[in-house]
Every structure is written in C-alpha cells, then in structure tokens.
C-alpha cells in the first residue's frame, strides 16, 4: 500500500488496526507533508472501508487529533479509517511564519492563500479538499463515495467549509467548537490580511456562515458541540452558526455544554457521538 509516493515514518498497532504516520511530497503545498492514518482491522484484511478526515486546530499537527481525541477506538468499532492531515505547510521559510500561534506554521486555516509570499505554499484548501483524498484513495482501500469530515476549532471551521462547498464528496460532517464565522473575528482578519493580501471578501469562499448565506447547503445534519467554558467562545460564535443555519434551512444539531472548555478533554467527552453520527451514514 505504502510505496514510492508515500513514505512510512511510524507504525503502531492500535485498537485491532494500526495507526501510521506518513510523509509525501505535496504538489499543492510544494513541500513534504505529513499525515496520520488509522486503518481499522477490516482495511488491513483487504476490505474497502469508509473514511473520516479529522482536522485539528491552531498549533496542532497530524498527531494531535489521533493522540488526544480518543477517536480511534470508536472508528475501530465501526470499521472506519481516520485521516489526520497537518494544519499548515511546514518549512515554507516565510518571514514571520513561526512568530505567532495564529498565523503561519500550525495555522493554515484550510484556505488557499492568494497573496505573496504565502500563496506558493499555503494551499491547504486544495491540499485537504482534493490532493490528499486522491492520494489516500490510491494508496489505501478507501471507498471514495463514503467520506466524512470533522474538526476542532480552526479545523471545525475547515470541516464545515469543505462539507458545505462539496457536499457530494463529504457525505457527513461534524465539528467541535468550530470557528463559525472567521470573517467576523480578529483571527480571520489577521489571516486575510496576510493570506488574502487584505481582501477580507475572500472569506466568502470559506466562512461557514457566509457559505450558508450564499445558498450552500449540506443534505445531512451538521453536528456541532460547544463547551460553554471555552476561553475562545467570543471568537467561535456558535450563535452566528445557529442563526445562519436557521435562515438557510440547514439542519444543525448544536449542543452547548456547561463546564467544558476548548481542550481535547472536551473533544474526547463527545467524540463517540460524533463517530456514531458519521458511521450511521457512511456505513449505511
Ligand atoms: N494558547 C494556545 C492556543 C492554541 C489552542 O488552544 N489550540 C487548540 C486548537 S485552536 C488546541 O487544540 N491546542 C492543542 C492542544 O490542546 O493539544 C496555544 O498556543 O497552544
């Protein structure tokens, strides 16, 4: 399965299947990229399986979600593979790239940058949306028609954005503490100032609330969990997502939880429900 185009960095037996970390030369990013993959037992035995892409948030890597979300055991139970991309290109050598947690390395926002010097490498929308699924599907026995996507924080925004933009590809979607409307936050303004050369209107292609307003629709239900003790709540703005979904007639299950913060302790408390939400459709 893994050969010339994809190099194996690590492999670990886990929950009846295996977790591996891989490296490959990315055409879209123009750099080597790393990705974490959980293959359930069924895939190791040669069966074709559904997949869920898991997108992490600011400062995270291809390891974070797989290590901290406790998702693997539930994916194993349902015979579903997990694919965990990195959160940005690494080593683009752009001045300031490593200076702050919310821009550059670890902060790709799952968008395609349009402004120099970012536009050459910061192409996470095309990478996660197109290049990576094609590569994964030619490398592993994955069923291309049975893909779901979920994410946390910046990755929750990415999951909603990908699924609303390409519902034919992403059959199921869920998010933990997603950044609901980046165009209305200082995080999004800062990212657009650099990645889009200040053209804030380019958020229309990615901002989940703006996509809903523009008529994008997902045939499934968006499952979203949010902790009410989340220190980023003012930026995440689940109320805006709720309003946008209601106005657009988009099915949304938004669950808000007293006492939970932004961390993976929150994510792992509800991950089973999310995997079940995806499995119900992907295994049908
Ligand atoms: N001040 C934090 C902000 C970043 C943050 O909270 N990132 C979230 C996603 S937006 C996260 O999951 N961090 C990694 C972790 O909790 O392991 C830091 O620099 O680590």
Tab-separated table of C-alpha atoms and ligand atoms in Angstrom:
chain	number	residue	atom	x	y	z
A	1	UNK	CA	0.000	0.000	0.000
A	2	UNK	CA	2.681	2.483	1.035
A	3	UNK	CA	5.355	2.763	-1.622
A	4	UNK	CA	7.339	5.291	-3.627
A	5	UNK	CA	4.961	8.235	-3.345
A	6	UNK	CA	4.151	7.801	0.344
A	7	UNK	CA	6.848	7.070	2.923
A	8	UNK	CA	6.115	5.344	6.215
A	9	UNK	CA	7.530	7.218	9.231
A	10	UNK	CA	5.913	5.288	12.103
A	11	UNK	CA	3.513	2.430	12.541
A	12	UNK	CA	1.745	1.365	15.745
A	13	UNK	CA	-0.740	-1.426	16.390
A	14	UNK	CA	-3.870	0.159	17.876
A	15	UNK	CA	-7.421	-0.998	18.685
A	16	UNK	CA	-7.255	-4.035	16.381
A	17	UNK	CA	-5.942	-1.952	13.472
A	18	UNK	CA	-2.944	0.336	13.094
A	19	UNK	CA	-2.032	3.997	13.310
A	20	UNK	CA	0.676	5.170	10.938
A	21	UNK	CA	2.329	8.474	10.218
A	22	UNK	CA	3.287	9.070	6.615
A	23	UNK	CA	5.165	11.646	4.579
A	24	UNK	CA	4.694	12.566	0.947
A	25	UNK	CA	5.705	15.282	-1.486
A	26	UNK	CA	2.670	17.541	-1.845
A	27	UNK	CA	2.078	19.118	-5.225
A	28	UNK	CA	-0.277	21.752	-3.816
A	29	UNK	CA	1.923	22.727	-0.868
A	30	UNK	CA	5.188	22.447	-2.804
A	31	UNK	CA	6.705	20.795	0.284
A	32	UNK	CA	6.753	17.453	2.034
A	33	UNK	CA	3.591	16.942	4.088
A	34	UNK	CA	2.864	14.555	6.935
A	35	UNK	CA	-0.408	12.780	7.574
A	36	UNK	CA	-1.676	10.433	10.271
A	37	UNK	CA	-3.844	7.463	9.257
A	38	UNK	CA	-5.784	4.930	11.323
A	39	UNK	CA	-6.595	1.758	9.380
A	40	UNK	CA	-9.191	-0.472	11.029
A	41	UNK	CA	-8.731	-4.260	11.056
A	42	UNK	CA	-11.040	-4.641	8.063
A	43	UNK	CA	-8.735	-2.494	5.874
A	44	UNK	CA	-5.671	-4.492	6.976
A	45	UNK	CA	-7.517	-7.620	5.850
A	46	UNK	CA	-8.127	-6.094	2.405
A	47	UNK	CA	-11.708	-4.857	2.717
A	48	UNK	CA	-12.630	-1.404	1.418
A	49	UNK	CA	-13.666	0.955	4.203
A	50	UNK	CA	-15.227	4.415	4.682
A	51	UNK	CA	-13.077	7.296	5.946
A	52	UNK	CA	-13.434	10.274	8.242
A	53	UNK	CA	-10.997	13.176	7.811
A	54	UNK	CA	-10.160	14.838	11.141
A	55	UNK	CA	-8.946	18.430	11.060
A	56	UNK	CA	-7.174	19.889	14.074
A	57	UNK	CA	-6.912	23.475	15.259
A	58	UNK	CA	-4.282	26.166	15.770
A	59	UNK	CA	-0.827	24.946	16.873
A	60	UNK	CA	-1.681	21.294	16.179
A	61	UNK	CA	-0.091	18.715	13.877
A	62	UNK	CA	-1.079	15.480	12.133
A	63	UNK	CA	-0.596	13.768	15.518
A	64	UNK	CA	-2.814	15.837	17.799
A	65	UNK	CA	-6.303	14.605	16.950
A	66	UNK	CA	-5.284	10.952	16.743
A	67	UNK	CA	-3.453	11.062	20.072
A	68	UNK	CA	-5.810	13.262	22.101
A	69	UNK	CA	-9.373	12.874	20.780
A	70	UNK	CA	-9.807	9.198	21.711
A	71	UNK	CA	-11.427	8.700	18.308
A	72	UNK	CA	-9.518	5.588	17.250
A	73	UNK	CA	-11.382	3.064	19.401
A	74	UNK	CA	-14.770	4.219	18.087
A	75	UNK	CA	-13.584	4.298	14.470
A	76	UNK	CA	-12.257	0.758	15.011
A	77	UNK	CA	-15.623	-0.357	16.349
A	78	UNK	CA	-17.316	0.824	13.148
A	79	UNK	CA	-14.565	-0.289	10.743
A	80	UNK	CA	-13.894	3.278	9.602
A	81	UNK	CA	-10.472	4.768	8.739
A	82	UNK	CA	-9.335	8.147	10.104
A	83	UNK	CA	-7.136	10.553	8.155
A	84	UNK	CA	-5.441	13.383	10.030
A	85	UNK	CA	-3.668	15.989	7.909
A	86	UNK	CA	-1.300	18.603	9.300
A	87	UNK	CA	-2.729	22.071	9.987
A	88	UNK	CA	-0.416	24.029	7.645
A	89	UNK	CA	2.575	23.603	5.395
A	90	UNK	CA	5.850	23.310	7.319
A	91	UNK	CA	9.152	24.896	6.388
A	92	UNK	CA	7.994	27.363	3.739
A	93	UNK	CA	10.663	29.772	5.015
A	94	UNK	CA	8.436	32.818	5.048
A	95	UNK	CA	9.473	35.683	7.337
A	96	UNK	CA	7.254	35.695	10.437
A	97	UNK	CA	5.883	32.226	9.728
A	98	UNK	CA	6.816	30.919	13.174
A	99	UNK	CA	6.301	34.090	15.194
A	100	UNK	CA	2.737	33.670	16.445
A	101	UNK	CA	0.384	30.787	17.169
A	102	UNK	CA	-2.427	32.127	14.967
A	103	UNK	CA	-0.678	32.644	11.637
A	104	UNK	CA	1.791	30.663	9.529
A	105	UNK	CA	3.017	27.322	10.845
A	106	UNK	CA	0.156	25.450	12.516
A	107	UNK	CA	-2.389	27.986	11.294
A	108	UNK	CA	-3.205	27.273	7.657
A	109	UNK	CA	-6.963	27.913	8.175
A	110	UNK	CA	-7.714	25.345	5.426
A	111	UNK	CA	-7.702	28.134	2.796
A	112	UNK	CA	-5.706	28.766	-0.376
A	113	UNK	CA	-3.636	31.927	0.116
A	114	UNK	CA	-3.797	34.346	-2.793
A	115	UNK	CA	-1.116	36.854	-1.764
A	116	UNK	CA	2.655	36.580	-1.923
A	117	UNK	CA	4.688	35.209	-0.248
A	118	UNK	CA	2.048	32.868	1.246
A	119	UNK	CA	0.321	31.810	-1.977
A	120	UNK	CA	3.093	29.496	-3.136
A	121	UNK	CA	2.791	27.061	-0.221
A	122	UNK	CA	-0.248	27.942	1.903
A	123	UNK	CA	-2.783	25.990	-0.162
A	124	UNK	CA	-4.487	23.879	2.488
A	125	UNK	CA	-7.929	24.119	0.825
A	126	UNK	CA	-6.690	22.434	-2.342
A	127	UNK	CA	-4.470	20.064	-0.393
A	128	UNK	CA	-7.112	18.748	2.022
A	129	UNK	CA	-10.020	19.174	-0.383
A	130	UNK	CA	-8.521	17.460	-3.417
A	131	UNK	CA	-4.917	16.285	-3.378
A	132	UNK	CA	-4.965	14.351	-0.109
A	133	UNK	CA	-8.206	12.390	-0.731
A	134	UNK	CA	-6.961	11.372	-4.194
A	135	UNK	CA	-3.624	10.249	-2.750
A	136	UNK	CA	-5.229	8.375	0.147
A	137	UNK	CA	-7.701	6.631	-2.170
A	138	UNK	CA	-4.954	5.429	-4.497
A	139	UNK	CA	-2.796	4.282	-1.555
A	140	UNK	CA	-5.374	2.556	0.677
A	141	UNK	CA	-8.594	0.565	0.190
A	142	UNK	CA	-10.848	3.529	0.896
A	143	UNK	CA	-14.320	3.985	-0.582
A	144	UNK	CA	-14.240	7.419	-2.278
A	145	UNK	CA	-18.029	7.788	-2.075
A	146	UNK	CA	-18.027	7.268	1.707
A	147	UNK	CA	-16.071	10.177	3.175
A	148	UNK	CA	-16.931	12.204	6.236
A	149	UNK	CA	-15.142	15.172	7.750
A	150	UNK	CA	-14.888	16.568	11.277
A	151	UNK	CA	-12.692	19.061	13.041
A	152	UNK	CA	-11.895	21.096	16.123
A	153	UNK	CA	-11.793	24.904	16.312
A	154	UNK	CA	-9.990	26.141	13.146
A	155	UNK	CA	-10.415	22.545	11.949
A	156	UNK	CA	-14.120	22.658	12.787
A	157	UNK	CA	-14.385	25.660	10.523
A	158	UNK	CA	-12.486	23.710	7.869
A	159	UNK	CA	-14.807	20.709	8.181
A	160	UNK	CA	-17.943	22.852	7.835
A	161	UNK	CA	-16.398	24.801	4.986
A	162	UNK	CA	-15.334	21.729	2.986
A	163	UNK	CA	-18.655	19.949	3.538
A	164	UNK	CA	-20.822	22.930	2.580
A	165	UNK	CA	-18.681	23.608	-0.505
A	166	UNK	CA	-18.531	19.994	-1.721
A	167	UNK	CA	-21.416	18.001	-0.176
A	168	UNK	CA	-21.093	15.344	-2.895
A	169	UNK	CA	-17.602	14.483	-1.615
A	170	UNK	CA	-18.135	14.969	2.143
A	171	UNK	CA	-21.219	12.941	2.962
A	172	UNK	CA	-21.146	13.603	6.718
A	173	UNK	CA	-19.859	16.479	8.829
A	174	UNK	CA	-19.399	17.437	12.447
A	175	UNK	CA	-17.388	19.916	14.467
A	176	UNK	CA	-16.157	20.637	17.974
A	177	UNK	CA	-16.017	24.315	18.951
A	178	UNK	CA	-15.769	25.463	15.330
A	179	UNK	CA	-14.754	28.948	14.311
A	180	UNK	CA	-18.200	29.668	12.876
A	181	UNK	CA	-17.533	32.890	11.048
A	182	UNK	CA	-13.828	33.709	10.660
A	183	UNK	CA	-14.621	36.871	8.684
A	184	UNK	CA	-16.073	38.335	11.883
A	185	UNK	CA	-13.095	37.637	14.177
A	186	UNK	CA	-9.653	39.101	14.730
A	187	UNK	CA	-8.182	35.673	13.876
A	188	UNK	CA	-9.854	35.788	10.463
A	189	UNK	CA	-8.964	39.421	9.874
A	190	UNK	CA	-5.302	38.718	10.628
A	191	UNK	CA	-5.281	35.644	8.362
A	192	UNK	CA	-6.932	37.551	5.492
A	193	UNK	CA	-4.509	40.458	5.900
A	194	UNK	CA	-1.661	38.090	5.148
A	195	UNK	CA	-3.056	35.130	3.164
A	196	UNK	CA	-5.509	37.205	1.063
A	197	UNK	CA	-3.457	40.421	0.935
A	198	UNK	CA	-6.150	42.203	2.945
A	199	UNK	CA	-9.048	41.144	0.736
A	200	UNK	CA	-11.455	40.153	3.511
A	201	UNK	CA	-14.148	39.315	0.950
A	202	UNK	CA	-12.280	36.125	0.036
A	203	UNK	CA	-13.597	34.652	3.290
A	204	UNK	CA	-16.852	34.192	1.364
A	205	UNK	CA	-15.347	31.015	-0.114
A	206	UNK	CA	-14.640	29.503	3.304
A	207	UNK	CA	-16.619	31.140	6.127
A	208	UNK	CA	-19.347	28.618	7.095
A	209	UNK	CA	-21.896	31.334	7.912
A	210	UNK	CA	-21.218	33.180	4.654
A	211	UNK	CA	-21.413	29.925	2.673
A	212	UNK	CA	-24.834	29.222	4.189
A	213	UNK	CA	-25.927	32.775	3.424
A	214	UNK	CA	-24.808	32.321	-0.187
A	215	UNK	CA	-27.064	29.272	-0.550
A	216	UNK	CA	-24.607	26.439	0.082
A	217	UNK	CA	-26.348	23.511	1.699
A	218	UNK	CA	-25.460	20.109	3.085
A	219	UNK	CA	-28.062	17.349	2.781
A	220	UNK	CA	-27.035	15.876	6.143
A	221	UNK	CA	-27.269	17.341	9.629
A	222	UNK	CA	-24.325	19.406	10.884
A	223	UNK	CA	-23.475	18.078	14.352
A	224	UNK	CA	-21.709	20.708	16.470
A	225	UNK	CA	-20.656	20.538	20.119
A	226	UNK	CA	-19.515	23.603	22.044
A	227	UNK	CA	-18.233	23.978	25.602
A	228	UNK	CA	-19.637	26.985	27.458
A	229	UNK	CA	-16.433	27.498	29.483
A	230	UNK	CA	-14.389	27.745	26.266
A	231	UNK	CA	-11.957	30.650	26.563
A	232	UNK	CA	-12.338	31.317	22.809
A	233	UNK	CA	-16.154	31.434	22.865
A	234	UNK	CA	-16.284	35.095	21.784
A	235	UNK	CA	-14.348	34.257	18.631
A	236	UNK	CA	-16.107	30.962	17.888
A	237	UNK	CA	-19.622	32.469	17.969
A	238	UNK	CA	-21.844	29.370	17.775
A	239	UNK	CA	-24.860	31.732	17.879
A	240	UNK	CA	-23.890	33.023	14.411
A	241	UNK	CA	-23.818	29.488	13.038
A	242	UNK	CA	-27.189	28.778	14.604
A	243	UNK	CA	-28.695	31.924	13.048
A	244	UNK	CA	-27.145	31.258	9.635
A	245	UNK	CA	-28.359	27.644	9.617
A	246	UNK	CA	-31.854	28.658	10.690
A	247	UNK	CA	-32.102	31.335	7.976
A	248	UNK	CA	-30.769	28.960	5.328
A	249	UNK	CA	-32.905	25.971	6.330
A	250	UNK	CA	-29.751	23.947	7.046
A	251	UNK	CA	-30.207	21.075	9.510
A	252	UNK	CA	-27.941	21.705	12.510
A	253	UNK	CA	-27.706	19.980	15.871
A	254	UNK	CA	-25.869	22.422	18.133
A	255	UNK	CA	-25.214	21.098	21.632
A	256	UNK	CA	-23.814	23.504	24.218
A	257	UNK	CA	-22.246	22.069	27.355
A	258	UNK	CA	-21.858	23.802	30.720
A	259	UNK	CA	-18.400	23.465	32.264
A	260	UNK	CA	-16.461	22.252	29.209
A	261	UNK	CA	-13.508	24.244	27.884
A	262	UNK	CA	-11.768	24.312	24.481
A	263	UNK	CA	-9.390	21.424	25.074
A	264	UNK	CA	-9.254	17.854	23.843
A	265	UNK	CA	-10.703	16.847	27.249
A	266	UNK	CA	-13.908	18.365	25.867
A	267	UNK	CA	-13.414	16.723	22.454
A	268	UNK	CA	-12.879	13.270	23.907
A	269	UNK	CA	-16.015	13.599	26.059
A	270	UNK	CA	-18.241	13.734	22.956
A	271	UNK	CA	-16.180	12.007	20.272
A	272	UNK	CA	-18.204	8.797	20.453
A	273	UNK	CA	-21.367	10.686	19.444
A	274	UNK	CA	-19.508	12.238	16.509
A	275	UNK	CA	-18.116	8.952	15.229
A	276	UNK	CA	-21.609	7.422	15.569
A	277	UNK	CA	-23.085	10.372	13.642
A	278	UNK	CA	-20.686	9.715	10.746
A	279	UNK	CA	-20.947	5.930	10.932
A	280	UNK	CA	-24.741	5.989	10.687
A	281	UNK	CA	-24.484	7.420	7.160
A	282	UNK	CA	-21.110	6.140	5.953
A	283	UNK	CA	-21.824	2.514	6.793
A	284	UNK	CA	-25.452	2.519	5.572
B	1	LIG	N1	-2.683	29.443	23.539
B	1	LIG	C1	-2.896	28.202	22.845
B	1	LIG	C2	-3.813	28.481	21.686
B	1	LIG	C3	-3.942	27.409	20.717
B	1	LIG	C4	-5.008	26.393	21.050
B	1	LIG	O1	-5.700	26.430	22.074
B	1	LIG	N2	-5.124	25.457	20.144
B	1	LIG	C5	-6.141	24.470	20.252
B	1	LIG	C6	-6.887	24.416	18.934
B	1	LIG	S1	-7.495	26.021	18.498
B	1	LIG	C7	-5.522	23.127	20.511
B	1	LIG	O2	-6.157	22.124	20.260
B	1	LIG	N3	-4.281	23.090	21.015
B	1	LIG	C8	-3.534	21.889	21.162
B	1	LIG	C9	-3.876	21.030	22.314
B	1	LIG	O3	-4.751	21.359	23.108
B	1	LIG	O4	-3.244	19.971	22.425
B	1	LIG	C10	-1.564	27.630	22.405
B	1	LIG	O5	-0.675	28.372	21.952
B	1	LIG	O6	-1.407	26.392	22.484
